[in-house]
Amino acid sequence: MTGGPDSASARPPAPIGDYGLLGDTRTAALVSADGGIDWLCVPRFDGEPLFGRLVGGPDAGTFRVGPARPATVVERRYRQDSATLETTWAVGSSRLTLTEAMVAEVSGRLLPTTLIVRRLSAEDTAVDAVVEFDPRLGVGHRRPRVHRRHSTLVCQWGALAVSLDSTPDVTIEPGRPALISVRPDRPVTLVLAVAYREPLIRVDPARAWDLLNEDEERWRVWTADVDGSLPFRDHVVRSLLTLRLLTYSPSRAPVAAPTTSLPEDPGGVRNWDYRYVWPRDASIGVSAFLSVGKPDEARGFLAWLLHASRLQRPRLPALLTLHGRHVPAERELPGWPGYLGSVPVRIGNAAAGQHQLDGYGWLIDAAWAFVRAGQPLYSETWRAVRGFADVVTRCWREPDAGIWEVRQPAQHVHSKLMAWLALDRALRIADTHPLSRRRRRRWLEARDAIAAEVRTSGFDSTTSSYVRTYGSADLDAALLILPLLDMDSVESPRVHGTIDAIRDRLSAGGPLLYRYPPGRDGLPGTEGAFLPCSFWLVQALARTGRRAEAVEMFQIMLGYASPLGLYAEELDPATGAQFGNYPQTLTHAALVQAALAIRDAPAGE
C-alpha cells in the first residue's frame, strides 16, 4: 500500500546531534531519530551522495523507515560495544523498534561492498510503519533507472547500482512512501546493497540479518581488550568505535568527518567539506589507538601516509584524499539549500594548498609514540620522517596558515611549538634509528632556535601567557598542548599561566572554549565553542597536577555529547546544539586522549 502523510518534504531538518552514525569503514550513513537516512555517499566517504537530504533538501533523497504517524522516541542506543543502532518508538499501546547497521567485514566473501540492514519489529500489537526510499545521486539529484529482478528493486546510474530487498516482500516505488503493517510475530527486514563497477550481489534478508549479528560480535571482540579499568571506559570505547568506523579500511586513512557543509554558523557561510584526511587529525588518532593497545590501527595509518605523501615528499600536504591523492578544487553547489539555509554547500577544500607547519609536529610525534611503544619504524618510514624533519629545519621561520587554516599566513606560535615538537621527537627517534651527525646537529640547532624565539616573541609577560601570533595579545586554545611537549616543564609558570589565560579569556561558559577570539579569522559571522579544545583543556589540567579539575570538566563534557555519545566539531554555548561536520574525528580522538591523561595522572592530585 502506498501513500501516507510523512514524506521527506514534510519533515523539518533534524538537529545535527539527533543523527546516529552507521558505518562500515568505507562509507557512513547518518540516520535521524525518525528513521531517516539523510546522508550517505557512495561508494566511499568522499563519493557522490545517494541520500543527501541533510544539506540538499528533499530533492536530494532519503531512505526513511519508521512509524507511519508521529510517534515518541522512548529509547535510542547503540548495542553494547557495537555499531548496531536501535531506535524504539511508542506507538499507541505498542512499541516499534528499528535495528540497523552496516556490515563492515565483507572481504573474502561474495558480498557487496556496502550492505545496510534495517529491521522493524513490533511489540504487543501490529504497528503501521512507512518505508520511504528515494535515492537521488550526486550534485544534480539524478533519479535512477529502475527495474526489478523478481522481488528485488534495482536502481541504476551508469556504473553504480543499488538494490533493495525485503522480507516479507514490500512493494516499493522510489520516491513514493509505502505503508506497511509490522506484526509482533513477523518483523520486516530491509537490505540495501550498493555496487560500483562490480556485479550487484543480492543478499537474502535473512542472511543479511545473520551478517549483521556476526559483525556486531566482531566489534565486541575488537573492544574487549580495551582496558577495563580505564576511566570513563564506555565513553572511550564509543569514541574508539567511531574513530574506527571513520577509518577507510582499503587504505587505513581516517576521514575527518563523513559530511560536508554542516555549518559552524547556522545560516552563515562557514560550511566546509571534511570528507578528506588531515594528517594532523589522523596522527592524533594514531596516538589514541596506541595508548589503548591498538597498534595495528597506528601501523596502518603510517603505512598509508608513507604511500600517500610520496608524490609531494618531503612536503607534507595539509590534507589528502582517502587514496592519498590531491583534494579536488573547492567549488560551490548552486541550488543546494544547505542545512538550515547555510550556504554555500561546498565540495572539495581549498585548504589543501595551504602551508600548515604544525602538521609535521603531529605526524612525527605519532611516529615517536609508535617507536616508544616498542614498534621500530621501517627504513623507508624513517627516511620519510627524516625528510619531514629536514623541511621543518628549513622553513620553520616562514609564516603559515596554522592549525585553524586562516586565509592570511602569520607567525603562529602554536605552529612554532609544533615545529619544535617535530624536531625534538625526530631526535628522540634517532636515538634508536640511524642518523648522521651532521643532520643531528642541524635538527638540534633548529630545535633550540625555535624554543628561544618562541619564548621571546611568542610570550606576553603582561598576561603571563603564550599568545596566538608574534606581537599579538590574542590567545589560541591550541596552545593547550604545551604541557604535552616538554619544551617547558609542566611546573613552569608559563605553562600554568597559558592554561589559566585560555580558560579565562576564551571561555564560552563552563568547560567550553572558543578556539581563538570570535570574529578574528577574517570570515563573516561567528562560530560556536570548539569541542576538541575542551578535551585539550582536560588533558592539560591532568598533565599539570590538577586531576580533580580535569575529572570534573570531563564529566561535564560528557553531558554535551549527542544522545548516542557522538560529537560534532562545535557546540552552541547557549543551546547546547551541535554545529559543524559530524561526527568529528578530531573531537573523538581528543576525548580518548583526555581520558588517558586522567588515567595517567596521580590519583591524589
PDB file of N, CA and C in Angstrom, residues 27 38-56 60-61 135-142 157 160 260 275 333 336 345 347:
ATOM      1  N   THR A  27      32.253   3.776   3.994  1.00  0.00           N
ATOM      2  CA  THR A  27      31.395   4.946   3.915  1.00  0.00           C
ATOM      3  C   THR A  27      30.547   4.969   5.176  1.00  0.00           C
ATOM      4  N   ASP A  38      19.496  10.400   5.967  1.00  0.00           N
ATOM      5  CA  ASP A  38      19.503  11.661   5.214  1.00  0.00           C
ATOM      6  C   ASP A  38      20.880  11.999   4.666  1.00  0.00           C
ATOM      7  N   TRP A  39      21.844  11.113   4.871  1.00  0.00           N
ATOM      8  CA  TRP A  39      23.172  11.331   4.289  1.00  0.00           C
ATOM      9  C   TRP A  39      23.871   9.995   4.100  1.00  0.00           C
ATOM     10  N   LEU A  40      24.268   9.713   2.879  1.00  0.00           N
ATOM     11  CA  LEU A  40      25.070   8.538   2.549  1.00  0.00           C
ATOM     12  C   LEU A  40      25.752   8.793   1.226  1.00  0.00           C
ATOM     13  N   CYS A  41      27.082   8.768   1.230  1.00  0.00           N
ATOM     14  CA  CYS A  41      27.843   8.904  -0.004  1.00  0.00           C
ATOM     15  C   CYS A  41      28.329   7.528  -0.447  1.00  0.00           C
ATOM     16  N   VAL A  42      28.377   7.309  -1.761  1.00  0.00           N
ATOM     17  CA  VAL A  42      28.802   6.015  -2.308  1.00  0.00           C
ATOM     18  C   VAL A  42      29.786   6.254  -3.452  1.00  0.00           C
ATOM     19  N   PRO A  43      30.713   5.312  -3.654  1.00  0.00           N
ATOM     20  CA  PRO A  43      30.929   4.104  -2.849  1.00  0.00           C
ATOM     21  C   PRO A  43      31.844   4.338  -1.646  1.00  0.00           C
ATOM     22  N   ARG A  44      32.311   5.607  -1.456  1.00  0.00           N
ATOM     23  CA  ARG A  44      33.227   5.929  -0.359  1.00  0.00           C
ATOM     24  C   ARG A  44      32.710   7.151   0.389  1.00  0.00           C
ATOM     25  N   PHE A  45      33.383   7.473   1.501  1.00  0.00           N
ATOM     26  CA  PHE A  45      33.047   8.673   2.267  1.00  0.00           C
ATOM     27  C   PHE A  45      32.987   9.909   1.368  1.00  0.00           C
ATOM     28  N   ASP A  46      33.932  10.018   0.425  1.00  0.00           N
ATOM     29  CA  ASP A  46      34.023  11.221  -0.407  1.00  0.00           C
ATOM     30  C   ASP A  46      33.368  11.045  -1.764  1.00  0.00           C
ATOM     31  N   GLY A  47      32.509  10.020  -1.898  1.00  0.00           N
ATOM     32  CA  GLY A  47      31.814   9.803  -3.150  1.00  0.00           C
ATOM     33  C   GLY A  47      30.609  10.717  -3.298  1.00  0.00           C
ATOM     34  N   GLU A  48      29.788  10.415  -4.301  1.00  0.00           N
ATOM     35  CA  GLU A  48      28.586  11.224  -4.527  1.00  0.00           C
ATOM     36  C   GLU A  48      27.498  10.825  -3.527  1.00  0.00           C
ATOM     37  N   PRO A  49      26.739  11.806  -3.034  1.00  0.00           N
ATOM     38  CA  PRO A  49      25.648  11.457  -2.113  1.00  0.00           C
ATOM     39  C   PRO A  49      24.533  10.694  -2.830  1.00  0.00           C
ATOM     40  N   LEU A  50      24.143   9.585  -2.232  1.00  0.00           N
ATOM     41  CA  LEU A  50      22.990   8.828  -2.711  1.00  0.00           C
ATOM     42  C   LEU A  50      21.733   9.328  -2.019  1.00  0.00           C
ATOM     43  N   PHE A  51      21.862   9.591  -0.736  1.00  0.00           N
ATOM     44  CA  PHE A  51      20.824  10.259   0.061  1.00  0.00           C
ATOM     45  C   PHE A  51      21.465  11.527   0.609  1.00  0.00           C
ATOM     46  N   GLY A  52      21.019  12.679   0.177  1.00  0.00           N
ATOM     47  CA  GLY A  52      21.685  13.929   0.522  1.00  0.00           C
ATOM     48  C   GLY A  52      20.799  14.969   1.144  1.00  0.00           C
ATOM     49  N   ARG A  53      19.629  14.541   1.649  1.00  0.00           N
ATOM     50  CA  ARG A  53      18.667  15.489   2.170  1.00  0.00           C
ATOM     51  C   ARG A  53      19.235  16.406   3.251  1.00  0.00           C
ATOM     52  N   LEU A  54      20.239  15.941   3.978  1.00  0.00           N
ATOM     53  CA  LEU A  54      20.797  16.695   5.099  1.00  0.00           C
ATOM     54  C   LEU A  54      21.205  18.102   4.689  1.00  0.00           C
ATOM     55  N   VAL A  55      21.862  18.244   3.553  1.00  0.00           N
ATOM     56  CA  VAL A  55      22.260  19.576   3.085  1.00  0.00           C
ATOM     57  C   VAL A  55      21.679  19.902   1.716  1.00  0.00           C
ATOM     58  N   GLY A  56      21.049  18.908   1.075  1.00  0.00           N
ATOM     59  CA  GLY A  56      20.495  19.132  -0.254  1.00  0.00           C
ATOM     60  C   GLY A  56      18.996  19.305  -0.295  1.00  0.00           C
ATOM     61  N   ALA A  60      17.141  15.926  -2.654  1.00  0.00           N
ATOM     62  CA  ALA A  60      18.410  15.197  -2.645  1.00  0.00           C
ATOM     63  C   ALA A  60      18.273  13.762  -2.159  1.00  0.00           C
ATOM     64  N   GLY A  61      17.075  13.358  -1.720  1.00  0.00           N
ATOM     65  CA  GLY A  61      16.832  11.962  -1.427  1.00  0.00           C
ATOM     66  C   GLY A  61      16.994  11.569   0.026  1.00  0.00           C
ATOM     67  N   PRO A 135      16.247   7.374  -3.615  1.00  0.00           N
ATOM     68  CA  PRO A 135      17.652   7.659  -3.914  1.00  0.00           C
ATOM     69  C   PRO A 135      17.784   8.694  -5.034  1.00  0.00           C
ATOM     70  N   ARG A 136      18.646   9.672  -4.830  1.00  0.00           N
ATOM     71  CA  ARG A 136      18.917  10.712  -5.834  1.00  0.00           C
ATOM     72  C   ARG A 136      20.426  10.938  -5.862  1.00  0.00           C
ATOM     73  N   LEU A 137      21.064  10.604  -6.917  1.00  0.00           N
ATOM     74  CA  LEU A 137      22.515  10.574  -6.929  1.00  0.00           C
ATOM     75  C   LEU A 137      23.137  11.914  -7.309  1.00  0.00           C
ATOM     76  N   GLY A 138      24.114  12.321  -6.519  1.00  0.00           N
ATOM     77  CA  GLY A 138      25.039  13.368  -6.917  1.00  0.00           C
ATOM     78  C   GLY A 138      24.523  14.783  -6.855  1.00  0.00           C
ATOM     79  N   VAL A 139      25.325  15.649  -7.450  1.00  0.00           N
ATOM     80  CA  VAL A 139      25.066  17.086  -7.410  1.00  0.00           C
ATOM     81  C   VAL A 139      23.715  17.431  -8.021  1.00  0.00           C
ATOM     82  N   GLY A 140      23.336  16.716  -9.082  1.00  0.00           N
ATOM     83  CA  GLY A 140      22.088  17.020  -9.779  1.00  0.00           C
ATOM     84  C   GLY A 140      20.883  16.258  -9.280  1.00  0.00           C
ATOM     85  N   HIS A 141      21.003  15.528  -8.165  1.00  0.00           N
ATOM     86  CA  HIS A 141      19.889  14.745  -7.606  1.00  0.00           C
ATOM     87  C   HIS A 141      19.285  13.827  -8.677  1.00  0.00           C
ATOM     88  N   ARG A 142      20.115  13.117  -9.382  1.00  0.00           N
ATOM     89  CA  ARG A 142      19.645  12.319 -10.514  1.00  0.00           C
ATOM     90  C   ARG A 142      18.787  11.142 -10.060  1.00  0.00           C
ATOM     91  N   TRP A 157      22.551   3.980 -12.042  1.00  0.00           N
ATOM     92  CA  TRP A 157      23.077   5.193 -12.656  1.00  0.00           C
ATOM     93  C   TRP A 157      24.425   4.817 -13.271  1.00  0.00           C
ATOM     94  N   LEU A 160      27.047   2.658 -11.277  1.00  0.00           N
ATOM     95  CA  LEU A 160      26.572   2.473  -9.907  1.00  0.00           C
ATOM     96  C   LEU A 160      25.195   1.826  -9.915  1.00  0.00           C
ATOM     97  N   THR A 260      29.802  16.993   4.557  1.00  0.00           N
ATOM     98  CA  THR A 260      30.256  18.275   4.039  1.00  0.00           C
ATOM     99  C   THR A 260      29.232  19.350   4.366  1.00  0.00           C
ATOM    100  N   ARG A 275      35.361  15.560   4.155  1.00  0.00           N
ATOM    101  CA  ARG A 275      35.404  14.134   3.796  1.00  0.00           C
ATOM    102  C   ARG A 275      36.793  13.726   3.261  1.00  0.00           C
ATOM    103  N   LEU A 333      27.934  24.345  -4.731  1.00  0.00           N
ATOM    104  CA  LEU A 333      26.858  23.633  -5.409  1.00  0.00           C
ATOM    105  C   LEU A 333      25.634  24.535  -5.525  1.00  0.00           C
ATOM    106  N   TRP A 336      21.661  24.020  -3.988  1.00  0.00           N
ATOM    107  CA  TRP A 336      21.571  23.236  -2.761  1.00  0.00           C
ATOM    108  C   TRP A 336      21.236  24.175  -1.611  1.00  0.00           C
ATOM    109  N   VAL A 345      26.825  25.340  -0.071  1.00  0.00           N
ATOM    110  CA  VAL A 345      27.251  23.961   0.144  1.00  0.00           C
ATOM    111  C   VAL A 345      28.473  23.738  -0.735  1.00  0.00           C
ATOM    112  N   ILE A 347      31.929  21.312  -2.055  1.00  0.00           N
ATOM    113  CA  ILE A 347      32.676  20.061  -2.147  1.00  0.00           C
ATOM    114  C   ILE A 347      34.092  20.426  -2.570  1.00  0.00           C
TER     115      ILE A 347
END
